[in-house]
mmCIF file of C-alpha atoms in Angstrom:
data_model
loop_
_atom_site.group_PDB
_atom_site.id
_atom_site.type_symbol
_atom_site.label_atom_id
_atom_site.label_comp_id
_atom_site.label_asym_id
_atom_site.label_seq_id
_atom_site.Cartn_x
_atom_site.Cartn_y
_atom_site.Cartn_z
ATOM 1 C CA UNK A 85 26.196 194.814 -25.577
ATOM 2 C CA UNK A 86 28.066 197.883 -24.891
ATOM 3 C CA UNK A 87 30.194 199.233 -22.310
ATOM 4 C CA UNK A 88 29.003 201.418 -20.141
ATOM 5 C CA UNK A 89 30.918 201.207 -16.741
ATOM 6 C CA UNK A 90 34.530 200.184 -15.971
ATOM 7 C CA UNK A 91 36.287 200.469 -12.715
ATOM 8 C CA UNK A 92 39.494 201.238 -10.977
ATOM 9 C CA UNK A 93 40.154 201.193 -7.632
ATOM 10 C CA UNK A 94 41.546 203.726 -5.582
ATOM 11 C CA UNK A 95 43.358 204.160 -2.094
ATOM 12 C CA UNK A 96 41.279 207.424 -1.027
ATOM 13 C CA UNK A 97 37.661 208.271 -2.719
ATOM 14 C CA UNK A 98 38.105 212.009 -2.430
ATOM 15 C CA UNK A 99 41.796 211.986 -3.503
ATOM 16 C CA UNK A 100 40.660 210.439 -6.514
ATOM 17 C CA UNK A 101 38.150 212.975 -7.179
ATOM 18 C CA UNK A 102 40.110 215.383 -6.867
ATOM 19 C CA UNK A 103 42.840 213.940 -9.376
ATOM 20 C CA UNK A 104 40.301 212.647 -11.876
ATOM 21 C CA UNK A 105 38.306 216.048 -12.060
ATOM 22 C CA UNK A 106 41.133 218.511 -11.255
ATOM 23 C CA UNK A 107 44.560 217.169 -12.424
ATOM 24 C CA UNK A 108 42.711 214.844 -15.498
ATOM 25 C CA UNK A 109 39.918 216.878 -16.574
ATOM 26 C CA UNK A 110 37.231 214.674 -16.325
ATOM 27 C CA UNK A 111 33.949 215.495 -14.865
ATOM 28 C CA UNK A 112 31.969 213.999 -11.776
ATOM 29 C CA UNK A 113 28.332 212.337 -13.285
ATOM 30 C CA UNK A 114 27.533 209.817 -10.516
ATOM 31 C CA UNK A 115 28.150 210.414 -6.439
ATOM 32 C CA UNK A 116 25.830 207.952 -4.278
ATOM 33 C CA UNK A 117 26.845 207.140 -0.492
ATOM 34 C CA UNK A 118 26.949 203.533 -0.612
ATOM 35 C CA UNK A 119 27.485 202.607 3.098
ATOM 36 C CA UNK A 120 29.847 203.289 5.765
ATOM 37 C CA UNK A 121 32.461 205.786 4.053
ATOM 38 C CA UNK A 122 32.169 204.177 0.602
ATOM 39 C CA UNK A 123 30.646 206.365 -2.354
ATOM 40 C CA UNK A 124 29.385 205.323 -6.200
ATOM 41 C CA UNK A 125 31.385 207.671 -7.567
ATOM 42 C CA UNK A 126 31.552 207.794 -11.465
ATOM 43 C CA UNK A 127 33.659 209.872 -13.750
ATOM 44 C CA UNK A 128 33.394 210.931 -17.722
ATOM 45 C CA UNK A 129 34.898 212.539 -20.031
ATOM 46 C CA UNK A 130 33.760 216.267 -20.863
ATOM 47 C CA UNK A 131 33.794 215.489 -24.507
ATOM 48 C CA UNK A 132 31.201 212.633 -24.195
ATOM 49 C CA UNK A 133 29.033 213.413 -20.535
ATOM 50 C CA UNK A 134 27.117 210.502 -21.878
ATOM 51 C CA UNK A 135 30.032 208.010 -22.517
ATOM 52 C CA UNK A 136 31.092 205.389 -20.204
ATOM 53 C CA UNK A 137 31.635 206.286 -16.647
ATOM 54 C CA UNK A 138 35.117 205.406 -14.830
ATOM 55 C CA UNK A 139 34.115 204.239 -11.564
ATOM 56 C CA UNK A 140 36.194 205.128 -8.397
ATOM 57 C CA UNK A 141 36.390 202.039 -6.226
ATOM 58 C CA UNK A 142 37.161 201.438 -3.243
ATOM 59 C CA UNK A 143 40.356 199.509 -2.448
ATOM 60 C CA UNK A 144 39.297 198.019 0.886
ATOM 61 C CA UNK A 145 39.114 194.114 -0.478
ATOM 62 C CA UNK A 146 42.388 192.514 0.505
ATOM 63 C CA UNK A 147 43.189 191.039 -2.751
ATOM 64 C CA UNK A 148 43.400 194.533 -4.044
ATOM 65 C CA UNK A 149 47.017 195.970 -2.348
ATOM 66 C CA UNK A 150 48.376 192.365 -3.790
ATOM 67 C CA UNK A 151 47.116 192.539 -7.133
ATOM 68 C CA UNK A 152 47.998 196.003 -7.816
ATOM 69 C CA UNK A 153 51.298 195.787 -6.229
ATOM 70 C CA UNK A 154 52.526 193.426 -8.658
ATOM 71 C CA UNK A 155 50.885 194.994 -11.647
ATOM 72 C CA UNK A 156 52.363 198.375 -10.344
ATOM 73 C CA UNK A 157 55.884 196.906 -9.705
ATOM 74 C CA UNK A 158 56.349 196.227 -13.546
ATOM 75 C CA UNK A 159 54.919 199.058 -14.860
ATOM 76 C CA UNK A 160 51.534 197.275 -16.043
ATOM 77 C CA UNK A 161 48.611 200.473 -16.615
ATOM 78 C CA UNK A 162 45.171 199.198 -15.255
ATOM 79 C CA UNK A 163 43.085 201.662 -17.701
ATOM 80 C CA UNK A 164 43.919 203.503 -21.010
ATOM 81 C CA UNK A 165 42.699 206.722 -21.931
ATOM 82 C CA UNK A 166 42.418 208.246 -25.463
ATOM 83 C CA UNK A 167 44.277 211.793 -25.756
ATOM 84 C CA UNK A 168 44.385 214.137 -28.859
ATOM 85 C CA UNK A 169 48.592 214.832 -28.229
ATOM 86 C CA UNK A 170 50.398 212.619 -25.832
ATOM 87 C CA UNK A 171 53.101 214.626 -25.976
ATOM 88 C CA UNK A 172 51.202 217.828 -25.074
ATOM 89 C CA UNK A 173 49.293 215.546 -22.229
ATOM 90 C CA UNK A 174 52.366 214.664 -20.904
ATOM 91 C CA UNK A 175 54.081 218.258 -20.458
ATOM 92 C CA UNK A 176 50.373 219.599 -19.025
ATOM 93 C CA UNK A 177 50.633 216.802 -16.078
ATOM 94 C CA UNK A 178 53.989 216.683 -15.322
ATOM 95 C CA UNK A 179 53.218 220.693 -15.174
ATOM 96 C CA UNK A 180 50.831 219.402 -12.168
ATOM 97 C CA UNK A 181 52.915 217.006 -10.317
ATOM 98 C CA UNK A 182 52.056 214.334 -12.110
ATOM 99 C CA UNK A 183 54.911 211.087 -12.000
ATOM 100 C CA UNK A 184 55.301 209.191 -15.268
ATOM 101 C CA UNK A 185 56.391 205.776 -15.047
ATOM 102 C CA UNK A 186 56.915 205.749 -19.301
ATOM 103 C CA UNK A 187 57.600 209.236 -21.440
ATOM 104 C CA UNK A 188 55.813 209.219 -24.684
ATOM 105 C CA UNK A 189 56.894 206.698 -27.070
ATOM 106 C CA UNK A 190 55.889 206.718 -30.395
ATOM 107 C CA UNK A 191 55.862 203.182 -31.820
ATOM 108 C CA UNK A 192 54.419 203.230 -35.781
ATOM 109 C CA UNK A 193 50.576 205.077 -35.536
ATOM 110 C CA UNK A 194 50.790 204.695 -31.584
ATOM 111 C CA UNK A 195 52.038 207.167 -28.874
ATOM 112 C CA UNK A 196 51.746 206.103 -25.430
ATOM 113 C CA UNK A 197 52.522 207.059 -21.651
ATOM 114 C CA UNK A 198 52.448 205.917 -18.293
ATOM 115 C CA UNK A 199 51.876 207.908 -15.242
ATOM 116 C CA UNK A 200 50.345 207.109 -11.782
ATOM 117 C CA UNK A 201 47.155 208.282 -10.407
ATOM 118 C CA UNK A 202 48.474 208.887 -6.905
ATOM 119 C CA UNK A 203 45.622 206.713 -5.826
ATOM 120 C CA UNK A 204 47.328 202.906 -6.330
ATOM 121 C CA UNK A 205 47.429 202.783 -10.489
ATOM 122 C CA UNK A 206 49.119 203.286 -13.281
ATOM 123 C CA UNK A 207 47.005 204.884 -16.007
ATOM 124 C CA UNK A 208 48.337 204.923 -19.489
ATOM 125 C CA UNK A 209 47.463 207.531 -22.235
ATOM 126 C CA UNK A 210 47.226 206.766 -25.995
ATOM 127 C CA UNK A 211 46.857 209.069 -29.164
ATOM 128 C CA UNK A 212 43.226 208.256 -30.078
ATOM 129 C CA UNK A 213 42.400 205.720 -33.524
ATOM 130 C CA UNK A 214 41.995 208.033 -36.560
ATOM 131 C CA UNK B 267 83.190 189.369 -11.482
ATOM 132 C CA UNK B 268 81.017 188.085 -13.555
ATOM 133 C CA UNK B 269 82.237 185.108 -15.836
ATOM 134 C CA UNK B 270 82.994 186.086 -19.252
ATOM 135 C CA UNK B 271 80.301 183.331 -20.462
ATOM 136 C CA UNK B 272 77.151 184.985 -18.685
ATOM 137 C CA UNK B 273 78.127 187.730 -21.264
ATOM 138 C CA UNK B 274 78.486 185.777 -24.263
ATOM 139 C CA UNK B 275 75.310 183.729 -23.364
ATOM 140 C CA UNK B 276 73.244 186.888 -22.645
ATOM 141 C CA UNK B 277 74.845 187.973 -26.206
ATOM 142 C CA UNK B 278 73.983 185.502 -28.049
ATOM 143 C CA UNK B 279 70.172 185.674 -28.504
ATOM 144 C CA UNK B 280 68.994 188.430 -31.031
ATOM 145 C CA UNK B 281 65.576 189.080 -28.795
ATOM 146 C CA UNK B 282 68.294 190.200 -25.828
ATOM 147 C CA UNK B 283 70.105 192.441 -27.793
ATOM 148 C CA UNK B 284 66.976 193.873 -28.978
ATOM 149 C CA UNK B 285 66.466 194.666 -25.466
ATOM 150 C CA UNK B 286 69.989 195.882 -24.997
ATOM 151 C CA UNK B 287 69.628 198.398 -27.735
ATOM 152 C CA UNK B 288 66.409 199.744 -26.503
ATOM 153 C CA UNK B 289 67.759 200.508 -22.968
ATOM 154 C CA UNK B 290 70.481 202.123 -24.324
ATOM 155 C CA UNK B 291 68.381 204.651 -26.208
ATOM 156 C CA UNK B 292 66.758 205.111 -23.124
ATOM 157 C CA UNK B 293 67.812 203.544 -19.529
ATOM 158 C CA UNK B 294 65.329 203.381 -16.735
ATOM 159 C CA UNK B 295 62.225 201.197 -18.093
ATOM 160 C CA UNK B 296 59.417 199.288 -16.247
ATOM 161 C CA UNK B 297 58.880 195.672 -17.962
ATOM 162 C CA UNK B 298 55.601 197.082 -19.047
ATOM 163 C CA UNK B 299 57.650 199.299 -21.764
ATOM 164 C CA UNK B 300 60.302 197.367 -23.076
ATOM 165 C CA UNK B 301 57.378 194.668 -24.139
ATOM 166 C CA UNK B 302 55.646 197.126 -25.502
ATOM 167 C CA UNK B 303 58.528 198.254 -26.897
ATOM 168 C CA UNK B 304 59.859 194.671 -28.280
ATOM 169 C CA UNK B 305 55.971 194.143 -29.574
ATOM 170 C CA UNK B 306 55.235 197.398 -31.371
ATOM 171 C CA UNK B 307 58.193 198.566 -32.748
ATOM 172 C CA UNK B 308 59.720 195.399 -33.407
ATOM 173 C CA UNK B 309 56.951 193.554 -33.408
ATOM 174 C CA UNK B 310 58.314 190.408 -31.546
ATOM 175 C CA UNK B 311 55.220 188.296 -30.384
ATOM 176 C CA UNK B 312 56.928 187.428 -27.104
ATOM 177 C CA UNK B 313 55.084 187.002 -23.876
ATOM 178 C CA UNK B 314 56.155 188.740 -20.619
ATOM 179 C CA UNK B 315 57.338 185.563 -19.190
ATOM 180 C CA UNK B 316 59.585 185.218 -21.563
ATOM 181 C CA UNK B 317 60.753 188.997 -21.852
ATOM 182 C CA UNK B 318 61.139 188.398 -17.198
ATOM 183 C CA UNK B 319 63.075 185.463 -18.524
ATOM 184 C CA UNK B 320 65.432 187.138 -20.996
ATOM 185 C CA UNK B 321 65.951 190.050 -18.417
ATOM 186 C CA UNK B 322 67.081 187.852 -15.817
ATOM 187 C CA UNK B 323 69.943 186.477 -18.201
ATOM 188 C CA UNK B 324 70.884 189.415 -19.019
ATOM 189 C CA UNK B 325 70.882 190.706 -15.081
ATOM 190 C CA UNK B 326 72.576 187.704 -13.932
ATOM 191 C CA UNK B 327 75.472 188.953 -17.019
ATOM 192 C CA UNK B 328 75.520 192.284 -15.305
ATOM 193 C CA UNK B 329 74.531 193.702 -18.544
ATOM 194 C CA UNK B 330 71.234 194.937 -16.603
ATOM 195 C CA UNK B 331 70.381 196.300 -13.453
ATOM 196 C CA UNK B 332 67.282 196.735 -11.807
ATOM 197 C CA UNK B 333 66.330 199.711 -9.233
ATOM 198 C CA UNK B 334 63.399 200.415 -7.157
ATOM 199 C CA UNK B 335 61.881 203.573 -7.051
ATOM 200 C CA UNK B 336 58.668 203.753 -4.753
ATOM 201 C CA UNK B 337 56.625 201.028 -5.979
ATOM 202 C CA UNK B 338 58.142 200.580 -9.592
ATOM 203 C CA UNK B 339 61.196 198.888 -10.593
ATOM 204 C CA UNK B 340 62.981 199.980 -13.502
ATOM 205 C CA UNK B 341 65.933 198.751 -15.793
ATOM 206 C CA UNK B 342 68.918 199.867 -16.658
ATOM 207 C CA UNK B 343 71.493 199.431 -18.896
ATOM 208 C CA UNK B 344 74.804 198.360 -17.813
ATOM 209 C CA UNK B 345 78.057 198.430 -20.753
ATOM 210 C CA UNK B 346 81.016 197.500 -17.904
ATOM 211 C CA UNK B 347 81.038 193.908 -18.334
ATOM 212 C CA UNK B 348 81.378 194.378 -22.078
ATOM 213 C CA UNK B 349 84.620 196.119 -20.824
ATOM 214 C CA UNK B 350 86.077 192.239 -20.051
ATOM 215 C CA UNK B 351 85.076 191.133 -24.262
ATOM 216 C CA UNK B 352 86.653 194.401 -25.096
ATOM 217 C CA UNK B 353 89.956 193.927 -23.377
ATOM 218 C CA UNK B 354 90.867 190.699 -23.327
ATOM 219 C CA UNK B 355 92.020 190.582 -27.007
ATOM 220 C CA UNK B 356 92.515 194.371 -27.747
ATOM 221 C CA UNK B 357 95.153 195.007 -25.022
ATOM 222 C CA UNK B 358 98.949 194.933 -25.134
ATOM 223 C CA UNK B 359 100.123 191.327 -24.279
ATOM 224 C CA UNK B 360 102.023 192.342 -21.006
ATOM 225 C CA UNK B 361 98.468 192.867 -19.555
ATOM 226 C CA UNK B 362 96.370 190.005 -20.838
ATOM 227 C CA UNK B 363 93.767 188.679 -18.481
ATOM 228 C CA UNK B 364 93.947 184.757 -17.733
ATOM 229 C CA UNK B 365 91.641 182.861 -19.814
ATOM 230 C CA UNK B 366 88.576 181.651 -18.497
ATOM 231 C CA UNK B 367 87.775 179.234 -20.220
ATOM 232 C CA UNK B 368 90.240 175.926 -21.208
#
């Protein structure tokens, strides 16, 4: 078994897109209308085009504003992404606008971050496993 | 006011002065980091009910405040009440405060 897919959902499709792709870096692979407004819109990394795909989902199911409020409201990341140099990560986005919820914080072979994706999440960043 | 034994409750458990020292090397924390905080650098294999739990004590001692800020809440460290341990054996005896407690 292997993962291939993973999902977060987001307010606005094509805010997302842009923040994923413009502000993160990643790169668009899938974009499929799926009915009404709705898209199957996939993201992955540059470094591995054929590595698992983030998928952009849309928040429209009611449970969604509750459950991510909460989550949100203490700080809780819904996805974790590998970076080289937190600390380098972190000075590029806040360049950009970007809001961080934690600054780096190195704890033993660990450095992580917090910051929101302006689309309902908080996304954390880790120094990748050696 | 708060009463002089919310502080020395809130005190007295190691795990919430752990949290008490990390605030104060850096106020202004979500929940999410000062677990991950008391789990990887101290590695205290507490859950986040109980770390919610400790931080109310410690809130209700006015050792901790809470803000919002948009849709996050973050915690800060508060050293006035510690003010009230301070002073009511260190200060000349014209101005002692009343005891609290019989």
């Amino acid at each position: 078994m292997k993962i291939h897919l993973t999902s977060v959902f987001v307010d606005d499709q094509a805010k997302a897109e842009h923040f994923y792709t413009e502000i993160l870096g990643f790169v668009k692979k899938h974009d499929v209308p799926v009915g009404g407004e709705d898209r199957w819109l996939t993201v992955v990394s540059p470094d591995e085009p054929d590595g698992t795909e983030l998928l952009l989902e849309p928040a429209g199911h009611p449970a969604v504003k509750t459950y991510r409020d909460a989550l949100v409201g203490d700080g809780i990341p819904l996805a974790q992404f590998a970076v080289d140099d937190v600390n380098a990560e972190y000075e590029r986005l806040r360049g950009l606008g970007v809001r961080f919820t934690q600054e780096p914080l190195e704890m033993g072979p660990v450095t992580t971050a917090v910051f929101d994706d302006t689309c309902g999440n908080l996304i954390q960043i880790a120094t990748k496993p050696q | 006011m708060v009463v002089a034994d919310d502080i020395f409750k809130a005190l007295a458990d190691p795990t919430r002065r752990t949290i008490l020292d990390e605030l104060a090397e850096k106020s202004g924390q979500t929940l999410f980091e000062i677990c991950s905080r008391l789990s990887m650098k101290h590695r205290l294999g507490i859950s986040r009910q109980a770390v919610s739990q400790h931080l109310a004590v410690l809130e209700a001692a006015g050792l901790v405040g809470t803000r919002r800020e948009g849709r996050y809440k973050f915690h800060d460290l508060n050293t006035a009440p510690l003010r009230q341990i301070a002073e009511r054996w260190l200060v000349s005896d014209t101005s002692r405060p009343e005891e609290s407690t019989p």
